[in-house]
CSV table of C-alpha atoms in Angstrom, one decimal:
chain,number,residue,atom,x,y,z
U,1,MET,CA,61.9,-27.0,-32.8
U,2,THR,CA,61.1,-28.1,-36.4
U,3,GLY,CA,60.3,-24.8,-38.0
U,4,SER,CA,62.5,-22.6,-40.2
U,5,ARG,CA,66.0,-23.9,-40.9
U,6,LEU,CA,68.2,-21.4,-39.2
U,7,SER,CA,71.8,-22.2,-39.3
U,8,ARG,CA,74.5,-21.4,-36.6
U,9,ARG,CA,76.1,-19.2,-39.3
U,10,SER,CA,72.8,-17.4,-39.9
U,11,ALA,CA,72.3,-17.1,-36.1
U,12,LEU,CA,75.7,-15.6,-35.6
U,13,GLY,CA,75.1,-13.1,-38.4
U,14,LEU,CA,71.8,-12.2,-36.8
U,15,ILE,CA,73.4,-11.7,-33.4
U,16,GLY,CA,75.7,-9.2,-34.9
U,17,ALA,CA,72.9,-7.4,-36.7
U,18,ALA,CA,70.7,-7.4,-33.6
U,19,GLY,CA,73.5,-5.9,-31.5
U,20,ALA,CA,74.1,-3.2,-34.1
U,21,VAL,CA,70.5,-1.9,-34.0
U,22,GLY,CA,69.8,-2.7,-30.3
U,23,VAL,CA,67.3,-5.5,-31.1
U,24,THR,CA,66.8,-8.2,-28.4
U,25,GLY,CA,64.6,-11.3,-28.3
U,26,GLY,CA,66.8,-14.1,-29.6
U,27,PHE,CA,67.0,-15.4,-33.2
U,28,ALA,CA,63.5,-15.1,-34.5
U,29,ALA,CA,63.4,-11.6,-35.9
U,30,GLY,CA,64.9,-11.1,-39.3
U,31,ALA,CA,66.1,-14.7,-39.6
U,32,THR,CA,67.6,-15.8,-42.9
U,33,ARG,CA,67.0,-19.2,-44.4
U,34,ASP,CA,69.4,-21.5,-46.1
U,35,ASP,CA,67.5,-21.8,-49.4
U,36,ALA,CA,70.6,-22.5,-51.5
U,37,PRO,CA,73.1,-24.4,-49.2
U,38,ALA,CA,76.7,-24.5,-50.2
U,39,THR,CA,78.7,-27.7,-49.8
U,40,GLU,CA,79.4,-27.0,-46.1
U,41,ASP,CA,75.8,-26.1,-45.6
U,42,ARG,CA,74.6,-29.6,-46.7
U,43,VAL,CA,71.9,-30.9,-44.4
U,44,VAL,CA,71.3,-34.6,-44.1
U,45,PRO,CA,67.7,-35.2,-43.1
U,46,PHE,CA,67.5,-36.4,-39.5
U,47,HIS,CA,64.1,-38.1,-39.8
U,48,GLY,CA,63.2,-41.1,-42.0
U,49,PRO,CA,62.6,-44.8,-41.9
U,50,HIS,CA,66.3,-45.5,-41.2
U,51,GLN,CA,68.6,-43.5,-39.0
U,52,ALA,CA,70.9,-41.2,-40.9
U,53,GLY,CA,74.6,-42.0,-40.8
U,54,ILE,CA,74.4,-45.5,-42.2
U,55,THR,CA,73.8,-45.3,-45.9
U,56,THR,CA,74.6,-41.5,-45.9
U,57,PRO,CA,77.7,-40.8,-48.1
U,58,VAL,CA,80.5,-41.3,-45.7
U,59,GLN,CA,81.8,-37.9,-44.3
U,60,GLN,CA,85.4,-37.2,-43.7
U,61,HIS,CA,85.3,-37.0,-39.9
U,62,LEU,CA,84.0,-39.0,-37.0
U,63,TYR,CA,83.5,-38.7,-33.3
U,64,PHE,CA,82.2,-41.8,-31.7
U,65,ALA,CA,81.2,-42.2,-28.1
U,66,SER,CA,80.1,-45.1,-25.9
U,67,PHE,CA,78.1,-44.3,-22.8
U,68,ASP,CA,77.2,-46.1,-19.6
U,69,LEU,CA,74.0,-45.2,-17.7
U,70,THR,CA,74.8,-44.0,-14.2
U,71,SER,CA,74.2,-46.1,-11.1
U,72,THR,CA,71.3,-43.9,-10.1
U,73,ALA,CA,69.6,-43.8,-13.5
U,74,ASP,CA,66.2,-45.5,-13.8
U,75,ARG,CA,63.8,-46.3,-16.7
U,76,ASP,CA,62.4,-42.8,-16.8
U,77,ASP,CA,65.9,-41.4,-17.0
U,78,VAL,CA,66.7,-43.6,-20.0
U,79,ARG,CA,63.5,-42.5,-21.7
U,80,SER,CA,64.0,-38.8,-21.0
U,81,LEU,CA,67.7,-38.9,-22.1
U,82,LEU,CA,66.8,-40.4,-25.4
U,83,ALA,CA,64.1,-37.8,-25.9
U,84,ASP,CA,66.5,-35.0,-25.0
U,85,TRP,CA,69.2,-36.4,-27.3
U,86,THR,CA,66.8,-36.7,-30.1
U,87,ASP,CA,65.7,-33.0,-29.9
U,88,ALA,CA,69.3,-31.8,-29.6
U,89,ALA,CA,70.6,-34.0,-32.5
U,90,ALA,CA,67.7,-32.9,-34.8
U,91,ARG,CA,68.6,-29.3,-34.3
U,92,MET,CA,72.4,-29.8,-34.7
U,93,THR,CA,72.0,-31.8,-37.9
U,94,ARG,CA,70.2,-28.7,-39.3
U,95,GLY,CA,73.1,-26.6,-38.4
U,96,GLU,CA,71.4,-25.1,-35.4
U,97,GLU,CA,72.4,-24.7,-31.8
U,98,VAL,CA,71.3,-27.2,-29.2
U,99,THR,CA,68.4,-25.0,-28.0
U,100,ALA,CA,66.9,-21.8,-29.1
U,101,GLU,CA,68.8,-19.9,-26.5
U,102,GLY,CA,72.0,-21.5,-27.6
U,103,ALA,CA,75.4,-20.2,-26.7
U,104,THR,CA,74.6,-16.6,-26.1
U,105,GLY,CA,70.8,-16.1,-25.9
U,106,GLY,CA,70.2,-17.3,-22.4
U,107,GLY,CA,71.4,-14.3,-20.5
U,108,PRO,CA,74.6,-13.7,-18.5
U,109,TYR,CA,73.5,-15.4,-15.3
U,110,LYS,CA,73.5,-19.1,-16.2
U,111,PRO,CA,75.7,-21.4,-18.2
U,112,PRO,CA,74.9,-21.3,-21.9
U,113,ASP,CA,72.8,-24.2,-23.3
U,114,ASP,CA,75.2,-24.6,-26.2
U,115,THR,CA,79.0,-24.8,-25.8
U,116,GLY,CA,79.5,-22.5,-28.7
U,117,GLU,CA,82.5,-23.9,-30.5
U,118,ALA,CA,80.4,-24.5,-33.7
U,119,LEU,CA,79.1,-21.0,-33.9
U,120,GLY,CA,79.8,-19.8,-37.4
U,121,LEU,CA,79.9,-23.3,-38.8
U,122,SER,CA,77.1,-24.8,-40.9
U,123,ALA,CA,75.7,-28.3,-40.8
U,124,HIS,CA,78.6,-29.8,-42.7
U,125,ALA,CA,76.4,-32.9,-43.4
U,126,LEU,CA,76.4,-33.8,-39.8
U,127,THR,CA,74.7,-37.1,-39.0
U,128,VAL,CA,74.0,-38.4,-35.5
U,129,THR,CA,73.3,-42.1,-35.1
U,130,PHE,CA,72.2,-43.8,-31.9
U,131,GLY,CA,72.6,-47.4,-30.7
U,132,PHE,CA,71.9,-49.6,-27.7
U,133,GLY,CA,74.4,-52.1,-26.3
U,134,PRO,CA,73.5,-55.5,-24.9
U,135,SER,CA,73.9,-54.3,-21.3
U,136,LEU,CA,71.0,-51.8,-21.7
U,137,PHE,CA,68.8,-54.9,-21.6
U,138,ASP,CA,69.9,-56.3,-18.3
U,139,ASP,CA,67.7,-56.2,-15.2
U,140,ARG,CA,68.2,-52.4,-14.4
U,141,PHE,CA,65.5,-50.9,-16.6
U,142,GLY,CA,62.9,-53.5,-17.2
U,143,LEU,CA,63.9,-53.9,-20.9
U,144,ALA,CA,65.1,-57.5,-20.9
U,145,ASP,CA,62.1,-58.7,-22.9
U,146,ARG,CA,62.8,-56.0,-25.5
U,147,ARG,CA,66.4,-57.2,-26.3
U,148,PRO,CA,66.9,-58.4,-29.8
U,149,ARG,CA,67.8,-62.1,-29.7
U,150,GLU,CA,71.0,-61.5,-31.6
U,151,LEU,CA,72.2,-58.6,-29.5
U,152,VAL,CA,74.8,-60.4,-27.3
U,153,GLU,CA,78.5,-59.6,-26.6
U,154,LEU,CA,80.7,-60.7,-29.5
U,155,PRO,CA,82.8,-63.9,-29.0
U,156,SER,CA,86.5,-63.9,-28.7
U,157,PHE,CA,88.4,-64.1,-32.0
U,158,ALA,CA,91.9,-65.2,-32.8
U,159,PHE,CA,94.5,-62.4,-32.1
U,160,ASP,CA,92.1,-60.3,-30.0
U,161,LEU,CA,93.9,-58.2,-27.5
U,162,LEU,CA,90.9,-56.3,-26.3
U,163,GLU,CA,91.0,-53.6,-23.6
U,164,ASP,CA,88.1,-52.6,-21.5
U,165,ARG,CA,88.9,-48.9,-22.0
U,166,TYR,CA,87.9,-49.3,-25.7
U,167,SER,CA,85.1,-51.8,-25.4
U,168,GLY,CA,81.4,-52.2,-24.5
U,169,GLY,CA,78.8,-49.6,-23.5
U,170,ASP,CA,75.1,-49.3,-22.7
U,171,LEU,CA,74.6,-46.7,-25.5
U,172,CYS,CA,76.5,-45.3,-28.4
U,173,ILE,CA,76.4,-42.2,-30.6
U,174,GLN,CA,78.2,-42.0,-33.9
U,175,ALA,CA,78.6,-38.4,-35.1
U,176,CYS,CA,80.0,-37.9,-38.7
U,177,ALA,CA,80.5,-34.6,-40.5
U,178,GLU,CA,82.6,-32.9,-43.1
U,179,ASP,CA,84.1,-30.6,-40.5
U,180,PRO,CA,85.8,-32.2,-37.4
U,181,GLN,CA,84.6,-29.4,-35.0
U,182,VAL,CA,81.0,-30.0,-36.0
U,183,ALA,CA,81.3,-33.7,-35.0
U,184,VAL,CA,83.1,-32.9,-31.8
U,185,HIS,CA,80.5,-30.2,-30.9
U,186,ALA,CA,77.7,-32.8,-31.3
U,187,ILE,CA,79.3,-35.4,-29.0
U,188,ARG,CA,80.4,-32.7,-26.5
U,189,ASN,CA,76.9,-31.3,-26.2
U,190,LEU,CA,75.1,-34.7,-26.1
U,191,SER,CA,77.5,-35.8,-23.4
U,192,ARG,CA,76.7,-32.6,-21.5
U,193,ILE,CA,73.0,-33.2,-21.8
U,194,ALA,CA,73.5,-36.7,-20.4
U,195,PHE,CA,75.0,-35.4,-17.1
U,196,GLY,CA,73.6,-37.3,-14.1
U,197,ARG,CA,71.9,-39.9,-16.4
U,198,ALA,CA,74.8,-41.3,-18.4
U,199,GLN,CA,78.6,-40.8,-18.7
U,200,VAL,CA,81.1,-41.4,-21.4
U,201,ARG,CA,82.7,-44.8,-21.2
U,202,TRP,CA,85.1,-44.4,-24.2
U,203,THR,CA,85.4,-42.3,-27.3
U,204,GLN,CA,87.1,-42.5,-30.7
U,205,LEU,CA,88.0,-39.7,-33.1
U,206,GLY,CA,88.4,-40.6,-36.7
U,207,TYR,CA,89.7,-38.7,-39.7
U,208,GLY,CA,89.7,-39.8,-43.3
U,209,ARG,CA,87.0,-42.3,-44.2
U,210,THR,CA,88.3,-45.8,-45.2
U,211,SER,CA,85.2,-46.9,-47.1
U,212,THR,CA,82.5,-45.5,-49.4
U,213,THR,CA,78.7,-45.9,-49.3
U,214,THR,CA,78.1,-44.5,-52.8
U,215,LYS,CA,79.8,-45.2,-56.2
U,216,ALA,CA,80.2,-41.4,-56.6
U,217,GLN,CA,82.9,-41.5,-53.9
U,218,ALA,CA,86.4,-42.7,-54.8
U,219,THR,CA,87.6,-45.6,-52.8
U,220,PRO,CA,89.8,-44.3,-50.0
U,221,ARG,CA,93.0,-45.7,-48.6
U,222,ASN,CA,93.9,-47.0,-45.2
U,223,LEU,CA,97.1,-46.3,-43.3
U,224,PHE,CA,98.8,-49.3,-45.0
U,225,GLY,CA,98.3,-47.4,-48.3
U,226,PHE,CA,95.8,-49.8,-49.8
U,227,LYS,CA,92.3,-49.0,-51.1
U,228,ASP,CA,89.8,-50.3,-48.6
U,229,GLY,CA,86.1,-51.2,-48.8
U,230,THR,CA,86.0,-51.9,-52.6
U,231,ALA,CA,83.3,-54.6,-52.0
U,232,ASN,CA,81.2,-52.5,-49.6
U,233,VAL,CA,77.4,-52.5,-49.7
U,234,PHE,CA,76.4,-49.1,-51.3
U,235,GLY,CA,73.6,-47.0,-50.0
U,236,THR,CA,71.9,-47.2,-53.4
U,237,ASP,CA,71.9,-51.0,-53.5
U,238,THR,CA,68.3,-51.4,-52.3
U,239,ALA,CA,68.2,-55.2,-52.6
U,240,ASP,CA,71.5,-55.7,-50.8
U,241,LEU,CA,70.5,-53.3,-48.1
U,242,GLU,CA,67.3,-55.2,-47.4
U,243,ARG,CA,69.2,-58.5,-47.4
U,244,TRP,CA,72.3,-57.6,-45.5
U,245,VAL,CA,71.7,-54.3,-43.6
U,246,TRP,CA,68.2,-53.6,-42.4
U,247,SER,CA,66.4,-55.6,-39.8
U,248,ASP,CA,62.9,-56.7,-40.6
U,249,GLY,CA,61.8,-56.5,-36.9
U,250,SER,CA,60.5,-60.0,-36.9
U,251,ASP,CA,62.2,-60.5,-33.5
U,252,GLN,CA,61.6,-57.0,-32.0
U,253,PRO,CA,59.2,-54.7,-33.9
U,254,TRP,CA,61.0,-51.6,-32.7
U,255,MET,CA,64.0,-52.8,-34.7
U,256,ALA,CA,62.1,-52.9,-38.1
U,257,GLY,CA,64.3,-50.7,-40.4
U,258,GLY,CA,67.1,-50.7,-37.9
U,259,SER,CA,70.4,-52.5,-38.0
U,260,PHE,CA,73.3,-53.8,-35.9
U,261,LEU,CA,76.6,-52.1,-35.6
U,262,VAL,CA,80.0,-53.7,-34.8
U,263,ALA,CA,82.7,-51.3,-33.7
U,264,ARG,CA,86.3,-52.5,-33.6
U,265,LYS,CA,89.4,-50.5,-32.8
U,266,ILE,CA,92.2,-52.1,-34.8
U,267,ALA,CA,95.8,-51.0,-34.1
U,268,MET,CA,98.1,-51.1,-37.1
U,269,LEU,CA,101.8,-51.9,-36.7
U,270,ILE,CA,102.8,-49.2,-39.1
U,271,GLU,CA,106.6,-49.4,-38.7
U,272,SER,CA,106.6,-53.1,-39.2
U,273,TRP,CA,104.4,-52.9,-42.3
U,274,ASP,CA,106.5,-50.1,-43.8
U,275,ARG,CA,109.5,-52.5,-43.9
U,276,VAL,CA,107.7,-55.1,-45.9
U,277,ARG,CA,108.5,-55.5,-49.6
U,278,LEU,CA,105.8,-54.2,-51.9
U,279,GLU,CA,105.4,-57.6,-53.5
U,280,GLU,CA,104.7,-59.2,-50.1
U,281,GLN,CA,102.4,-56.4,-49.1
U,282,GLU,CA,100.3,-57.0,-52.1
U,283,ALA,CA,100.2,-60.8,-51.5
U,284,ILE,CA,99.1,-60.2,-47.9
U,285,ILE,CA,96.2,-57.9,-49.1
U,286,GLY,CA,95.4,-59.8,-52.3
U,287,ARG,CA,95.3,-56.6,-54.4
U,288,ASP,CA,97.9,-54.4,-56.1
U,289,LYS,CA,98.7,-51.3,-54.3
U,290,GLY,CA,98.4,-48.8,-57.1
U,291,GLU,CA,95.1,-49.6,-58.8
U,292,GLY,CA,93.5,-51.7,-56.1
U,293,ALA,CA,92.8,-54.5,-58.6
U,294,PRO,CA,92.7,-58.1,-57.5
U,295,LEU,CA,95.9,-60.0,-58.1
U,296,SER,CA,94.0,-62.3,-60.4
U,297,GLY,CA,93.8,-59.4,-62.9
U,298,GLY,CA,91.6,-56.6,-64.1
U,299,ARG,CA,90.8,-53.2,-62.4
U,300,GLU,CA,89.7,-52.2,-59.0
U,301,PHE,CA,86.1,-53.4,-59.3
U,302,THR,CA,86.8,-56.5,-61.3
U,303,ASP,CA,85.5,-59.6,-59.6
U,304,PRO,CA,88.4,-61.6,-58.2
U,305,ASP,CA,89.1,-65.0,-59.7
U,306,PHE,CA,90.3,-67.2,-56.9
U,307,ASP,CA,91.2,-70.0,-59.3
U,308,VAL,CA,93.8,-68.1,-61.3
U,309,VAL,CA,97.3,-69.5,-60.8
U,310,SER,CA,100.4,-67.3,-60.9
U,311,THR,CA,103.5,-68.8,-62.4
U,312,GLN,CA,105.6,-66.2,-60.7
U,313,ALA,CA,104.0,-66.9,-57.3
U,314,GLY,CA,104.0,-70.7,-57.9
U,315,GLY,CA,100.4,-71.0,-56.7
U,316,PRO,CA,97.2,-69.1,-56.5
U,317,ALA,CA,97.5,-65.5,-57.8
U,318,ILE,CA,95.5,-64.5,-54.8
U,319,PRO,CA,97.2,-66.4,-51.9
U,320,MET,CA,95.1,-68.6,-49.7
U,321,THR,CA,96.0,-66.4,-46.7
U,322,ALA,CA,95.3,-63.1,-48.5
U,323,HIS,CA,93.0,-60.7,-46.6
U,324,MET,CA,90.8,-60.1,-49.6
U,325,ARG,CA,90.3,-63.8,-50.3
U,326,LEU,CA,89.3,-64.6,-46.7
U,327,ALA,CA,87.0,-61.6,-46.3
U,328,HIS,CA,85.3,-61.9,-49.7
U,329,PRO,CA,81.6,-62.8,-49.8
U,330,ASP,CA,82.4,-65.8,-52.0
U,331,GLN,CA,84.3,-67.3,-49.1
U,332,ASN,CA,81.6,-66.5,-46.5
U,333,GLY,CA,78.4,-67.7,-47.9
U,334,GLY,CA,77.8,-64.5,-49.7
U,335,ALA,CA,77.7,-62.4,-46.4
U,336,ARG,CA,78.3,-58.7,-46.9
U,337,LEU,CA,78.6,-55.7,-44.6
U,338,LEU,CA,78.1,-52.0,-44.9
U,339,ARG,CA,81.4,-50.5,-43.6
U,340,ARG,CA,82.0,-46.9,-42.5
U,341,GLY,CA,85.5,-47.1,-41.0
U,342,TYR,CA,87.9,-44.3,-40.3
U,343,ASN,CA,91.6,-43.9,-39.9
U,344,TYR,CA,92.9,-42.8,-36.5
U,345,VAL,CA,96.3,-41.4,-35.3
U,346,GLU,CA,96.8,-40.8,-31.6
U,347,GLY,CA,100.4,-39.5,-31.6
U,348,ASN,CA,103.4,-41.7,-30.9
U,349,ASN,CA,104.3,-44.1,-28.1
U,350,ASP,CA,107.5,-44.0,-26.0
U,351,LEU,CA,109.4,-45.8,-28.7
U,352,GLY,CA,108.4,-43.2,-31.3
U,353,GLN,CA,106.0,-45.5,-33.1
U,354,LEU,CA,102.7,-44.3,-34.3
U,355,ASN,CA,99.6,-45.1,-32.2
U,356,ALA,CA,97.5,-45.5,-35.3
U,357,GLY,CA,95.0,-47.7,-37.0
U,358,LEU,CA,91.5,-48.3,-38.2
U,359,PHE,CA,88.3,-47.7,-36.3
U,360,PHE,CA,86.2,-50.3,-38.0
U,361,LEU,CA,82.5,-49.7,-38.1
U,362,ALA,CA,80.2,-52.2,-39.9
U,363,TYR,CA,76.4,-52.4,-40.2
U,364,GLY,CA,74.6,-55.6,-40.8
U,365,ARG,CA,71.2,-57.2,-40.5
U,366,SER,CA,72.8,-59.5,-37.9
U,367,PRO,CA,76.0,-59.4,-35.9
U,368,GLN,CA,76.5,-63.0,-37.1
U,369,GLN,CA,77.6,-61.7,-40.5
U,370,PHE,CA,80.6,-60.0,-38.9
U,371,ILE,CA,81.2,-63.0,-36.6
U,372,ASP,CA,81.4,-65.4,-39.6
U,373,ILE,CA,83.7,-63.2,-41.6
U,374,GLN,CA,86.0,-62.5,-38.7
U,375,ARG,CA,86.3,-66.2,-38.0
U,376,SER,CA,87.3,-66.7,-41.6
U,377,LEU,CA,90.1,-64.2,-41.0
U,378,ALA,CA,91.8,-66.4,-38.4
U,379,THR,CA,94.4,-67.4,-41.0
U,380,ASP,CA,94.7,-63.9,-42.5
U,381,ALA,CA,98.3,-63.0,-43.2
U,382,LEU,CA,97.5,-59.5,-42.2
U,383,ASN,CA,97.1,-60.5,-38.6
U,384,GLU,CA,100.8,-60.2,-38.1
U,385,TYR,CA,100.5,-56.4,-38.6
U,386,ILE,CA,97.3,-55.6,-36.8
U,387,ARG,CA,95.8,-55.9,-33.3
U,388,HIS,CA,92.1,-55.7,-32.4
U,389,ILE,CA,92.2,-53.7,-29.1
U,390,GLY,CA,88.6,-52.5,-28.8
U,391,SER,CA,85.2,-54.1,-29.5
U,392,ALA,CA,81.5,-53.3,-29.1
U,393,VAL,CA,78.2,-54.3,-30.6
U,394,PHE,CA,75.0,-52.2,-30.7
U,395,ALA,CA,71.5,-52.5,-31.9
U,396,ILE,CA,70.7,-49.5,-34.1
U,397,PRO,CA,66.9,-48.7,-33.8
U,398,ARG,CA,64.9,-47.8,-36.8
U,399,GLY,CA,64.7,-44.2,-38.0
U,400,ILE,CA,63.0,-41.4,-36.1
U,401,ARG,CA,59.7,-39.9,-37.2
U,402,PRO,CA,59.1,-36.1,-36.8
U,403,GLY,CA,58.0,-35.5,-33.3
U,404,GLY,CA,59.2,-38.9,-32.2
U,405,SER,CA,62.2,-40.1,-30.3
U,406,VAL,CA,65.0,-42.5,-30.9
U,407,GLY,CA,64.0,-45.9,-29.6
U,408,ASP,CA,60.2,-45.3,-29.9
U,409,GLY,CA,58.6,-48.6,-29.2
U,410,LEU,CA,61.4,-49.7,-26.9
U,411,PHE,CA,59.3,-48.8,-23.8
U,412,GLY,CA,56.0,-50.3,-24.9
């Protein structure tokens, strides 16, 4: 399971070679190793003190899934499911198939272990991140005394129009990759493994990251055309990560090195926004559209000066209701989040308008960081053009050691 790094591409090549010379016996004989991976072969380590997929440089594609345990699942089912998910995820993040038999090695008389759509594709920097929702700690599985104190359902916020079909869940999996099919393959196979123990509650596909976790990445743009996530916590900011992202486990030791994830599906009223004058768009955001600089002056990463007055605007250069002002750490007791959001587009509605928006993902040491910032946004001028339609919060357990399982320590 943790031996040589044999990629799906290597395996596929081996299958062809084996067939040509009549060799049988799976993938072991003559395996090649990825000693010099190309960009698409980039493997993100699965094991470590923190789960991958949080500070990892944000990949271009996302498939996120929320699960509910089935009505017949018991404590042992939860434990076995997490162990099975861990083994499969570790293999897939190395670019391997779900099991050694995979899509073609199990013989013709049973369904393949692996669904096969990622054969020929390498790891593509796949990360798989697991989380536990508040409902996992109710009275079904004897885990109530293991619930982190802060893991409770989020309160209602101004302008929330939440729908159950996009909200909640006992468990979650965030799969990110540089190739969309690799991310979809991961969620598809992990959902399949869960059969009889858990079922998908809701999912979200995302394309085009809307934030960065490293200064080596250019700040991306959201569907309103503005740079997003300029003030993000970067994966190299050790002190900020300790202060704002990683749990110290003082409440629940199994959370030491873990985090909390807030997921929000935010619909964007694209057609209405597109009819707004540029000057007004920039006032709503608080930044100029081209450079991404604050309206108080400077460049993208210049600290905003909220005291600067604009003669042209006849008031603060960054309006009091500007999104950037209200969300900025200076306005929220210094609170910061590590964001990994993605754009989404799901076709058009009956009026021909885009079903599109932002799938907001934010990691923090406590959900309270998000709650405080979101409450500050109650007077955000941007609220006229967005609708929060989905919401969930999850505890993200600490990283996984080799031979271990996600949530080790959860069951005592």
